[in-house]
Short mmCIF file of the C-alpha atoms (twelve columns), coordinates in Angstrom:
data_MODEL
# 
_entry.id   MODEL 
# 
loop_
_atom_site.group_PDB 
_atom_site.id 
_atom_site.type_symbol 
_atom_site.label_atom_id 
_atom_site.label_alt_id 
_atom_site.label_comp_id 
_atom_site.label_asym_id 
_atom_site.label_seq_id 
_atom_site.Cartn_x 
_atom_site.Cartn_y 
_atom_site.Cartn_z 
_atom_site.pdbx_PDB_model_num 
ATOM 1   C CA . MET A 1   53.966  15.865 -36.553 1 
ATOM 2   C CA . ASN A 2   57.624  15.193 -37.287 1 
ATOM 3   C CA . ALA A 3   59.981  17.646 -39.016 1 
ATOM 4   C CA . THR A 4   59.784  15.909 -42.398 1 
ATOM 5   C CA . ALA A 5   55.993  16.027 -42.428 1 
ATOM 6   C CA . ALA A 6   56.053  19.697 -41.425 1 
ATOM 7   C CA . ARG A 7   58.387  20.557 -44.293 1 
ATOM 8   C CA . HIS A 8   56.143  18.741 -46.778 1 
ATOM 9   C CA . LEU A 9   53.108  20.581 -45.399 1 
ATOM 10  C CA . LEU A 10  54.851  23.976 -45.678 1 
ATOM 11  C CA . LYS A 11  56.028  23.193 -49.195 1 
ATOM 12  C CA . GLY A 12  52.536  22.191 -50.221 1 
ATOM 13  C CA . ALA A 13  51.125  25.430 -48.762 1 
ATOM 14  C CA . LEU A 14  53.655  27.528 -50.686 1 
ATOM 15  C CA . VAL A 15  52.872  25.715 -53.937 1 
ATOM 16  C CA . LYS A 16  49.165  26.229 -53.354 1 
ATOM 17  C CA . THR A 17  49.691  29.909 -52.566 1 
ATOM 18  C CA . LYS A 18  51.753  30.446 -55.711 1 
ATOM 19  C CA . SER A 19  49.115  28.623 -57.739 1 
ATOM 20  C CA . ILE A 20  46.425  30.942 -56.398 1 
ATOM 21  C CA . VAL A 21  48.635  33.976 -56.989 1 
ATOM 22  C CA . GLY A 22  49.303  32.847 -60.544 1 
ATOM 23  C CA . LYS A 23  45.554  32.914 -61.249 1 
ATOM 24  C CA . MET A 24  45.089  36.425 -59.866 1 
ATOM 25  C CA . SER A 25  44.409  39.412 -62.057 1 
ATOM 26  C CA . THR A 26  47.285  41.811 -61.419 1 
ATOM 27  C CA . PHE A 27  49.095  44.819 -62.790 1 
ATOM 28  C CA . HIS A 28  51.788  43.759 -65.243 1 
ATOM 29  C CA . GLY A 29  54.297  46.533 -64.591 1 
ATOM 30  C CA . VAL A 30  57.909  46.578 -65.731 1 
ATOM 31  C CA . LYS A 31  60.767  45.078 -63.748 1 
ATOM 32  C CA . ASP A 32  63.532  47.448 -62.683 1 
ATOM 33  C CA . LEU A 33  67.209  46.631 -62.120 1 
ATOM 34  C CA . PHE A 34  66.834  46.179 -58.365 1 
ATOM 35  C CA . GLY A 35  64.115  43.578 -58.027 1 
ATOM 36  C CA . GLY A 36  61.265  46.065 -58.142 1 
ATOM 37  C CA . ILE A 37  58.214  46.735 -60.294 1 
ATOM 38  C CA . ILE A 38  57.204  49.958 -62.059 1 
ATOM 39  C CA . VAL A 39  53.535  50.489 -62.922 1 
ATOM 40  C CA . ARG A 40  52.693  53.365 -65.253 1 
ATOM 41  C CA . SER A 41  49.148  54.703 -65.389 1 
ATOM 42  C CA . ASN A 42  49.402  55.565 -69.090 1 
ATOM 43  C CA . GLN A 43  50.307  51.960 -69.944 1 
ATOM 44  C CA . GLU A 44  47.765  50.248 -67.690 1 
ATOM 45  C CA . PRO A 45  44.841  52.679 -67.408 1 
ATOM 46  C CA . HIS A 46  41.972  51.624 -65.148 1 
ATOM 47  C CA . GLU A 47  39.087  53.288 -63.374 1 
ATOM 48  C CA . ARG A 48  39.493  53.661 -59.633 1 
ATOM 49  C CA . SER A 49  37.328  50.686 -58.633 1 
ATOM 50  C CA . LYS A 50  39.131  48.304 -60.986 1 
ATOM 51  C CA . MET A 51  42.520  49.740 -60.024 1 
ATOM 52  C CA . GLU A 52  41.789  49.221 -56.319 1 
ATOM 53  C CA . GLN A 53  41.018  45.540 -56.797 1 
ATOM 54  C CA . LEU A 54  44.026  45.020 -59.060 1 
ATOM 55  C CA . LEU A 55  46.267  46.723 -56.516 1 
ATOM 56  C CA . LYS A 56  45.240  44.448 -53.645 1 
ATOM 57  C CA . GLU A 57  45.791  41.317 -55.694 1 
ATOM 58  C CA . SER A 58  49.019  42.660 -57.156 1 
ATOM 59  C CA . LEU A 59  50.500  43.451 -53.742 1 
ATOM 60  C CA . GLN A 60  49.753  39.920 -52.588 1 
ATOM 61  C CA . ALA A 61  51.365  38.451 -55.710 1 
ATOM 62  C CA . TRP A 62  54.400  40.734 -55.595 1 
ATOM 63  C CA . THR A 63  55.009  39.969 -51.926 1 
ATOM 64  C CA . CYS A 64  54.806  36.248 -52.595 1 
ATOM 65  C CA . ASN A 65  57.202  36.558 -55.545 1 
ATOM 66  C CA . GLY A 66  59.844  38.507 -53.610 1 
ATOM 67  C CA . VAL A 67  59.380  41.870 -55.299 1 
ATOM 68  C CA . ARG A 68  61.141  44.607 -53.334 1 
ATOM 69  C CA . GLY A 69  60.128  48.141 -54.280 1 
ATOM 70  C CA . VAL A 70  56.852  48.885 -56.054 1 
ATOM 71  C CA . TRP A 71  56.637  52.139 -58.002 1 
ATOM 72  C CA . PHE A 72  53.501  53.775 -59.353 1 
ATOM 73  C CA . GLU A 73  53.956  56.569 -61.889 1 
ATOM 74  C CA . VAL A 74  50.618  58.371 -61.912 1 
ATOM 75  C CA . GLU A 75  49.675  60.975 -64.500 1 
ATOM 76  C CA . PRO A 76  47.293  63.816 -63.531 1 
ATOM 77  C CA . ALA A 77  44.460  62.166 -65.481 1 
ATOM 78  C CA . PHE A 78  44.634  59.247 -63.020 1 
ATOM 79  C CA . SER A 79  45.031  61.285 -59.843 1 
ATOM 80  C CA . GLU A 80  42.113  59.360 -58.289 1 
ATOM 81  C CA . TRP A 81  44.582  56.496 -57.900 1 
ATOM 82  C CA . ILE A 82  46.629  58.432 -55.365 1 
ATOM 83  C CA . PRO A 83  44.308  58.131 -52.330 1 
ATOM 84  C CA . VAL A 84  44.021  54.396 -53.014 1 
ATOM 85  C CA . LEU A 85  47.795  54.019 -53.081 1 
ATOM 86  C CA . ILE A 86  48.216  56.035 -49.883 1 
ATOM 87  C CA . GLN A 87  45.615  53.868 -48.131 1 
ATOM 88  C CA . ASN A 88  47.598  50.797 -49.169 1 
ATOM 89  C CA . GLY A 89  50.872  51.951 -47.672 1 
ATOM 90  C CA . PHE A 90  52.450  53.880 -50.528 1 
ATOM 91  C CA . SER A 91  54.162  57.226 -49.975 1 
ATOM 92  C CA . PHE A 92  55.224  60.019 -52.308 1 
ATOM 93  C CA . HIS A 93  58.763  59.735 -53.604 1 
ATOM 94  C CA . HIS A 94  58.730  62.701 -55.983 1 
ATOM 95  C CA . ALA A 95  56.496  64.619 -58.345 1 
ATOM 96  C CA . ASN A 96  56.647  66.942 -61.322 1 
ATOM 97  C CA . PRO A 97  53.996  68.487 -63.608 1 
ATOM 98  C CA . GLU A 98  53.727  65.256 -65.618 1 
ATOM 99  C CA . LEU A 99  53.850  62.584 -62.911 1 
ATOM 100 C CA . SER A 100 53.360  61.806 -59.255 1 
ATOM 101 C CA . VAL A 101 55.618  58.912 -58.284 1 
ATOM 102 C CA . LEU A 102 54.699  56.805 -55.253 1 
ATOM 103 C CA . LEU A 103 56.665  53.967 -53.681 1 
ATOM 104 C CA . LYS A 104 56.009  51.033 -51.370 1 
ATOM 105 C CA . TRP A 105 58.840  48.891 -49.994 1 
ATOM 106 C CA . LEU A 106 57.582  45.322 -49.561 1 
ATOM 107 C CA . PRO A 107 60.281  43.309 -47.694 1 
ATOM 108 C CA . SER A 108 59.576  43.230 -43.980 1 
ATOM 109 C CA . ASP A 109 62.997  41.816 -43.118 1 
ATOM 110 C CA . GLU A 110 65.182  44.577 -44.589 1 
ATOM 111 C CA . PRO A 111 65.078  48.369 -44.475 1 
ATOM 112 C CA . CYS A 112 64.125  50.329 -47.561 1 
ATOM 113 C CA . GLN A 113 67.156  50.612 -49.847 1 
ATOM 114 C CA . VAL A 114 65.687  53.235 -52.190 1 
ATOM 115 C CA . PRO A 115 67.533  56.582 -52.064 1 
ATOM 116 C CA . GLY A 116 65.561  59.762 -51.595 1 
ATOM 117 C CA . TYR A 117 64.771  61.995 -54.533 1 
ATOM 118 C CA . ALA A 118 67.242  64.625 -55.784 1 
ATOM 119 C CA . HIS A 119 68.166  66.896 -52.880 1 
ATOM 120 C CA . THR A 120 70.683  69.272 -54.453 1 
ATOM 121 C CA . MET A 121 70.158  72.193 -56.806 1 
ATOM 122 C CA . VAL A 122 72.948  72.813 -59.329 1 
ATOM 123 C CA . GLY A 123 73.796  76.329 -60.485 1 
ATOM 124 C CA . ALA A 124 76.530  77.928 -62.550 1 
ATOM 125 C CA . GLY A 125 78.043  81.402 -62.543 1 
ATOM 126 C CA . ALA A 126 80.213  82.957 -65.246 1 
ATOM 127 C CA . MET A 127 83.415  84.937 -64.949 1 
ATOM 128 C CA . VAL A 128 83.503  86.341 -68.485 1 
ATOM 129 C CA . ILE A 129 86.809  88.125 -69.093 1 
ATOM 130 C CA . ASN A 130 87.450  90.296 -72.157 1 
ATOM 131 C CA . GLU A 131 90.773  91.329 -73.730 1 
ATOM 132 C CA . LYS A 132 90.994  94.325 -71.406 1 
ATOM 133 C CA . LYS A 133 90.913  92.005 -68.367 1 
ATOM 134 C CA . GLU A 134 87.461  93.285 -67.499 1 
ATOM 135 C CA . ILE A 135 84.811  91.048 -65.976 1 
ATOM 136 C CA . LEU A 136 81.141  91.013 -66.950 1 
ATOM 137 C CA . VAL A 137 78.991  91.730 -63.890 1 
ATOM 138 C CA . VAL A 138 75.264  92.248 -63.407 1 
ATOM 139 C CA . GLN A 139 72.729  93.675 -60.983 1 
ATOM 140 C CA . GLU A 140 69.532  91.660 -60.636 1 
ATOM 141 C CA . LYS A 141 66.158  93.345 -61.027 1 
ATOM 142 C CA . TYR A 142 64.901  91.853 -57.768 1 
ATOM 143 C CA . TYR A 143 67.346  91.875 -54.879 1 
ATOM 144 C CA . GLN A 144 67.660  92.202 -51.103 1 
ATOM 145 C CA . ARG A 145 70.527  94.698 -51.219 1 
ATOM 146 C CA . PRO A 146 72.522  96.495 -53.968 1 
ATOM 147 C CA . HIS A 147 75.183  94.296 -55.514 1 
ATOM 148 C CA . TRP A 148 77.340  93.425 -58.477 1 
ATOM 149 C CA . LYS A 149 77.362  89.698 -59.146 1 
ATOM 150 C CA . LEU A 150 78.243  87.136 -61.775 1 
ATOM 151 C CA . PRO A 151 75.708  86.309 -64.494 1 
ATOM 152 C CA . GLY A 152 74.391  82.785 -64.170 1 
ATOM 153 C CA . GLY A 153 71.559  80.598 -62.968 1 
ATOM 154 C CA . TYR A 154 70.386  77.043 -62.476 1 
ATOM 155 C CA . VAL A 155 71.393  74.163 -64.721 1 
ATOM 156 C CA . ASP A 156 68.442  72.718 -66.636 1 
ATOM 157 C CA . PRO A 157 67.747  68.953 -66.584 1 
ATOM 158 C CA . GLY A 158 69.973  67.184 -69.101 1 
ATOM 159 C CA . GLU A 159 72.249  70.212 -69.488 1 
ATOM 160 C CA . SER A 160 75.997  70.277 -68.860 1 
ATOM 161 C CA . ILE A 161 77.561  72.923 -66.645 1 
ATOM 162 C CA . ALA A 162 79.488  74.444 -69.564 1 
ATOM 163 C CA . THR A 163 76.354  74.616 -71.715 1 
ATOM 164 C CA . ALA A 164 74.267  76.058 -68.898 1 
ATOM 165 C CA . VAL A 165 76.679  78.839 -67.993 1 
ATOM 166 C CA . ARG A 166 77.074  79.919 -71.630 1 
ATOM 167 C CA . ARG A 167 73.291  79.891 -72.066 1 
ATOM 168 C CA . GLU A 168 72.732  81.996 -68.951 1 
ATOM 169 C CA . VAL A 169 75.284  84.611 -70.037 1 
ATOM 170 C CA . PHE A 170 73.676  84.896 -73.465 1 
ATOM 171 C CA . GLU A 171 70.134  85.084 -72.063 1 
ATOM 172 C CA . GLU A 172 71.044  87.799 -69.555 1 
ATOM 173 C CA . THR A 173 73.491  89.903 -71.557 1 
ATOM 174 C CA . GLY A 174 73.358  88.806 -75.211 1 
ATOM 175 C CA . ILE A 175 77.069  87.924 -75.189 1 
ATOM 176 C CA . LYS A 176 78.236  84.650 -76.731 1 
ATOM 177 C CA . THR A 177 81.105  82.924 -74.955 1 
ATOM 178 C CA . GLU A 178 83.362  79.896 -74.905 1 
ATOM 179 C CA . PHE A 179 84.211  77.787 -71.879 1 
ATOM 180 C CA . VAL A 180 87.823  77.972 -70.671 1 
ATOM 181 C CA . SER A 181 87.898  76.267 -67.264 1 
ATOM 182 C CA . LEU A 182 86.290  75.999 -63.869 1 
ATOM 183 C CA . VAL A 183 87.464  78.462 -61.247 1 
ATOM 184 C CA . ALA A 184 85.767  77.226 -58.085 1 
ATOM 185 C CA . VAL A 185 82.833  75.313 -56.608 1 
ATOM 186 C CA . ARG A 186 80.660  76.520 -53.731 1 
ATOM 187 C CA . HIS A 187 78.473  74.085 -51.764 1 
ATOM 188 C CA . LEU A 188 75.624  75.546 -49.692 1 
ATOM 189 C CA . GLN A 189 73.742  73.475 -47.118 1 
ATOM 190 C CA . PRO A 190 70.194  74.473 -46.178 1 
ATOM 191 C CA . ILE A 191 69.305  75.659 -42.718 1 
ATOM 192 C CA . GLU A 192 65.843  76.048 -41.256 1 
ATOM 193 C CA . LYS A 193 63.921  79.081 -42.520 1 
ATOM 194 C CA . ASN A 194 66.689  80.050 -44.958 1 
ATOM 195 C CA . PRO A 195 64.975  81.645 -47.969 1 
ATOM 196 C CA . SER A 196 68.109  81.133 -50.056 1 
ATOM 197 C CA . ALA A 197 67.768  77.347 -49.817 1 
ATOM 198 C CA . ARG A 198 65.331  76.480 -52.603 1 
ATOM 199 C CA . TYR A 199 62.837  73.797 -51.491 1 
ATOM 200 C CA . GLY A 200 65.073  72.868 -48.560 1 
ATOM 201 C CA . CYS A 201 67.764  71.569 -50.930 1 
ATOM 202 C CA . SER A 202 71.510  71.914 -50.828 1 
ATOM 203 C CA . ASP A 203 72.980  74.077 -53.575 1 
ATOM 204 C CA . ILE A 204 76.143  73.472 -55.597 1 
ATOM 205 C CA . TYR A 205 77.367  76.475 -57.578 1 
ATOM 206 C CA . PHE A 206 80.026  76.012 -60.267 1 
ATOM 207 C CA . VAL A 207 82.010  79.111 -61.224 1 
ATOM 208 C CA . ALA A 208 83.358  79.041 -64.788 1 
ATOM 209 C CA . TYR A 209 85.920  81.132 -66.631 1 
ATOM 210 C CA . LEU A 210 84.563  82.147 -70.060 1 
ATOM 211 C CA . ARG A 211 85.771  84.288 -72.965 1 
ATOM 212 C CA . PRO A 212 83.604  86.337 -75.361 1 
ATOM 213 C CA . VAL A 213 83.664  84.984 -78.921 1 
ATOM 214 C CA . GLU A 214 81.548  87.407 -81.006 1 
ATOM 215 C CA . GLY A 215 81.910  90.866 -79.506 1 
ATOM 216 C CA . THR A 216 81.384  92.389 -76.094 1 
ATOM 217 C CA . GLU A 217 78.350  94.643 -76.589 1 
ATOM 218 C CA . ILE A 218 75.875  94.089 -73.766 1 
ATOM 219 C CA . LYS A 219 72.210  93.576 -74.646 1 
ATOM 220 C CA . ILE A 220 70.634  93.447 -71.234 1 
ATOM 221 C CA . CYS A 221 67.615  91.282 -70.409 1 
ATOM 222 C CA . HIS A 222 65.408  93.788 -68.581 1 
ATOM 223 C CA . ARG A 223 63.089  91.042 -67.402 1 
ATOM 224 C CA . GLU A 224 65.855  89.684 -65.134 1 
ATOM 225 C CA . LEU A 225 68.412  92.449 -64.709 1 
ATOM 226 C CA . LYS A 226 68.557  96.040 -63.550 1 
ATOM 227 C CA . SER A 227 72.021  96.682 -64.980 1 
ATOM 228 C CA . ALA A 228 75.139  95.066 -66.448 1 
ATOM 229 C CA . CYS A 229 78.623  96.327 -67.233 1 
ATOM 230 C CA . TRP A 230 82.278  95.480 -67.816 1 
ATOM 231 C CA . MET A 231 84.417  96.167 -64.756 1 
ATOM 232 C CA . PRO A 232 88.185  95.749 -64.268 1 
ATOM 233 C CA . LEU A 233 88.751  92.385 -62.617 1 
ATOM 234 C CA . THR A 234 91.074  93.959 -60.056 1 
ATOM 235 C CA . GLU A 235 88.360  96.473 -59.139 1 
ATOM 236 C CA . TYR A 236 85.722  93.774 -58.745 1 
ATOM 237 C CA . ALA A 237 88.030  91.857 -56.401 1 
ATOM 238 C CA . THR A 238 87.716  94.704 -53.869 1 
ATOM 239 C CA . HIS A 239 84.423  96.342 -54.863 1 
ATOM 240 C CA . PRO A 240 82.167  97.218 -51.887 1 
ATOM 241 C CA . LEU A 241 79.068  95.955 -53.753 1 
ATOM 242 C CA . ALA A 242 80.618  92.599 -54.644 1 
ATOM 243 C CA . PHE A 243 79.707  89.660 -52.448 1 
ATOM 244 C CA . GLU A 244 82.591  88.357 -50.363 1 
ATOM 245 C CA . VAL A 245 82.472  85.013 -52.114 1 
ATOM 246 C CA . GLY A 246 82.624  86.859 -55.451 1 
ATOM 247 C CA . LYS A 247 85.828  88.559 -54.322 1 
ATOM 248 C CA . ILE A 248 87.301  85.151 -53.531 1 
ATOM 249 C CA . PHE A 249 86.383  83.928 -57.020 1 
ATOM 250 C CA . ALA A 250 87.961  87.046 -58.564 1 
ATOM 251 C CA . ASN A 251 91.240  86.562 -56.725 1 
ATOM 252 C CA . GLN A 252 91.312  82.891 -57.682 1 
ATOM 253 C CA . LEU A 253 90.784  83.760 -61.350 1 
ATOM 254 C CA . MET A 254 93.584  86.319 -61.196 1 
ATOM 255 C CA . ALA A 255 95.825  83.578 -59.819 1 
ATOM 256 C CA . ILE A 256 94.823  81.208 -62.623 1 
ATOM 257 C CA . THR A 257 95.488  83.798 -65.322 1 
ATOM 258 C CA . ASP A 258 98.783  85.049 -63.852 1 
ATOM 259 C CA . VAL A 259 101.223 84.593 -66.751 1 
ATOM 260 C CA . ASN A 260 104.258 84.485 -64.459 1 
ATOM 261 C CA . ASN A 261 103.017 81.980 -61.887 1 
ATOM 262 C CA . PRO A 262 99.625  80.582 -62.908 1 
ATOM 263 C CA . ALA A 263 97.594  78.524 -60.477 1 
ATOM 264 C CA . SER A 264 96.158  75.241 -61.732 1 
ATOM 265 C CA . ALA A 265 92.796  75.491 -63.468 1 
ATOM 266 C CA . ILE A 266 90.088  72.836 -63.675 1 
ATOM 267 C CA . SER A 267 89.576  71.712 -67.258 1 
ATOM 268 C CA . CYS A 268 86.533  70.038 -68.809 1 
ATOM 269 C CA . LEU A 269 86.977  66.728 -70.612 1 
ATOM 270 C CA . GLU A 270 84.015  65.687 -72.769 1 
ATOM 271 C CA . SER A 271 83.259  61.975 -72.789 1 
ATOM 272 C CA . ILE A 272 80.588  59.303 -73.245 1 
ATOM 273 C CA . HIS A 273 79.601  57.223 -70.225 1 
ATOM 274 C CA . GLN A 274 80.617  53.623 -70.905 1 
ATOM 275 C CA . ILE A 275 77.486  52.056 -69.414 1 
ATOM 276 C CA . THR A 276 74.666  54.483 -70.217 1 
ATOM 277 C CA . ASN A 277 76.148  56.005 -73.407 1 
ATOM 278 C CA . SER A 278 75.112  59.399 -72.030 1 
ATOM 279 C CA . ASN A 279 77.079  62.580 -72.648 1 
ATOM 280 C CA . SER A 280 79.452  63.110 -69.741 1 
ATOM 281 C CA . GLN A 281 81.910  65.754 -68.596 1 
ATOM 282 C CA . ILE A 282 84.920  65.147 -66.376 1 
ATOM 283 C CA . TYR A 283 86.327  68.200 -64.576 1 
ATOM 284 C CA . LEU A 284 89.910  67.792 -63.461 1 
ATOM 285 C CA . VAL A 285 93.218  69.499 -62.876 1 
ATOM 286 C CA . GLU A 286 95.239  68.180 -65.810 1 
ATOM 287 C CA . GLY A 287 98.661  69.441 -64.753 1 
ATOM 288 C CA . GLY A 288 101.274 68.490 -67.332 1 
ATOM 289 C CA . HIS A 289 99.282  65.555 -68.730 1 
ATOM 290 C CA . LYS A 290 96.670  65.998 -71.470 1 
ATOM 291 C CA . PHE A 291 93.920  63.403 -71.275 1 
ATOM 292 C CA . GLN A 292 91.900  62.269 -74.253 1 
ATOM 293 C CA . LEU A 293 88.955  59.891 -74.309 1 
ATOM 294 C CA . PRO A 294 87.467  58.183 -77.374 1 
# 
């Protein structure tokens, strides 16, 4: 067989294969931006036996059509799908109470390009300073050793850092605040058997400078805290029950608020992302220039 005949034979085989694939019963799915397919159990519900047959035919069709990543978003009501997916080469990508998300990378000639699921927790702590230059500090109800620390907690999904830190202060102490600037950022990497590393994730902790806006009376949340008080910022910077990193934050804030020789603060610029139209915040040292976005 010469080369021309071989090419015609291969072309005919591909056409025949695509014709067979086109007649298959498959999952419809939704195309993603990266040449993949997303199948959602709530949009294409099937019993396990029907799903298993559809999956086999779909994988053959998707492979033939050059689909790259195949995603299955499985609700708890369709959890019987999961063993079938695992048996067909899928693996867990992430999960939450509403969905288990499994992925299979189809190309055999390129490594999987899909990034892993979120691997960093984001928290925010507040340095709330009143007119007396006192800082709001708290003692947690559950702790490993006595301490005075900053009120704060984890940022909720869809929440900005400024919103989260104000919310945490109000929930813990009943004090309403306004955001002034960022003071510092701490990045913690997990190590094996470190109980402080939630779920084996890294942890980024944003420290914000806030001011009270409607009084300074503390209404403590006894569910979370043992105690809370106002303490002179200079005292906190050297207090034996303050964490060392907290002392660093205190000294940095004193430098920022020094009227004679202030250090540069990190301001928050509210904006709208130009592609996604999502709310966005830009944190930057403005210096002498004031930025403004539409």
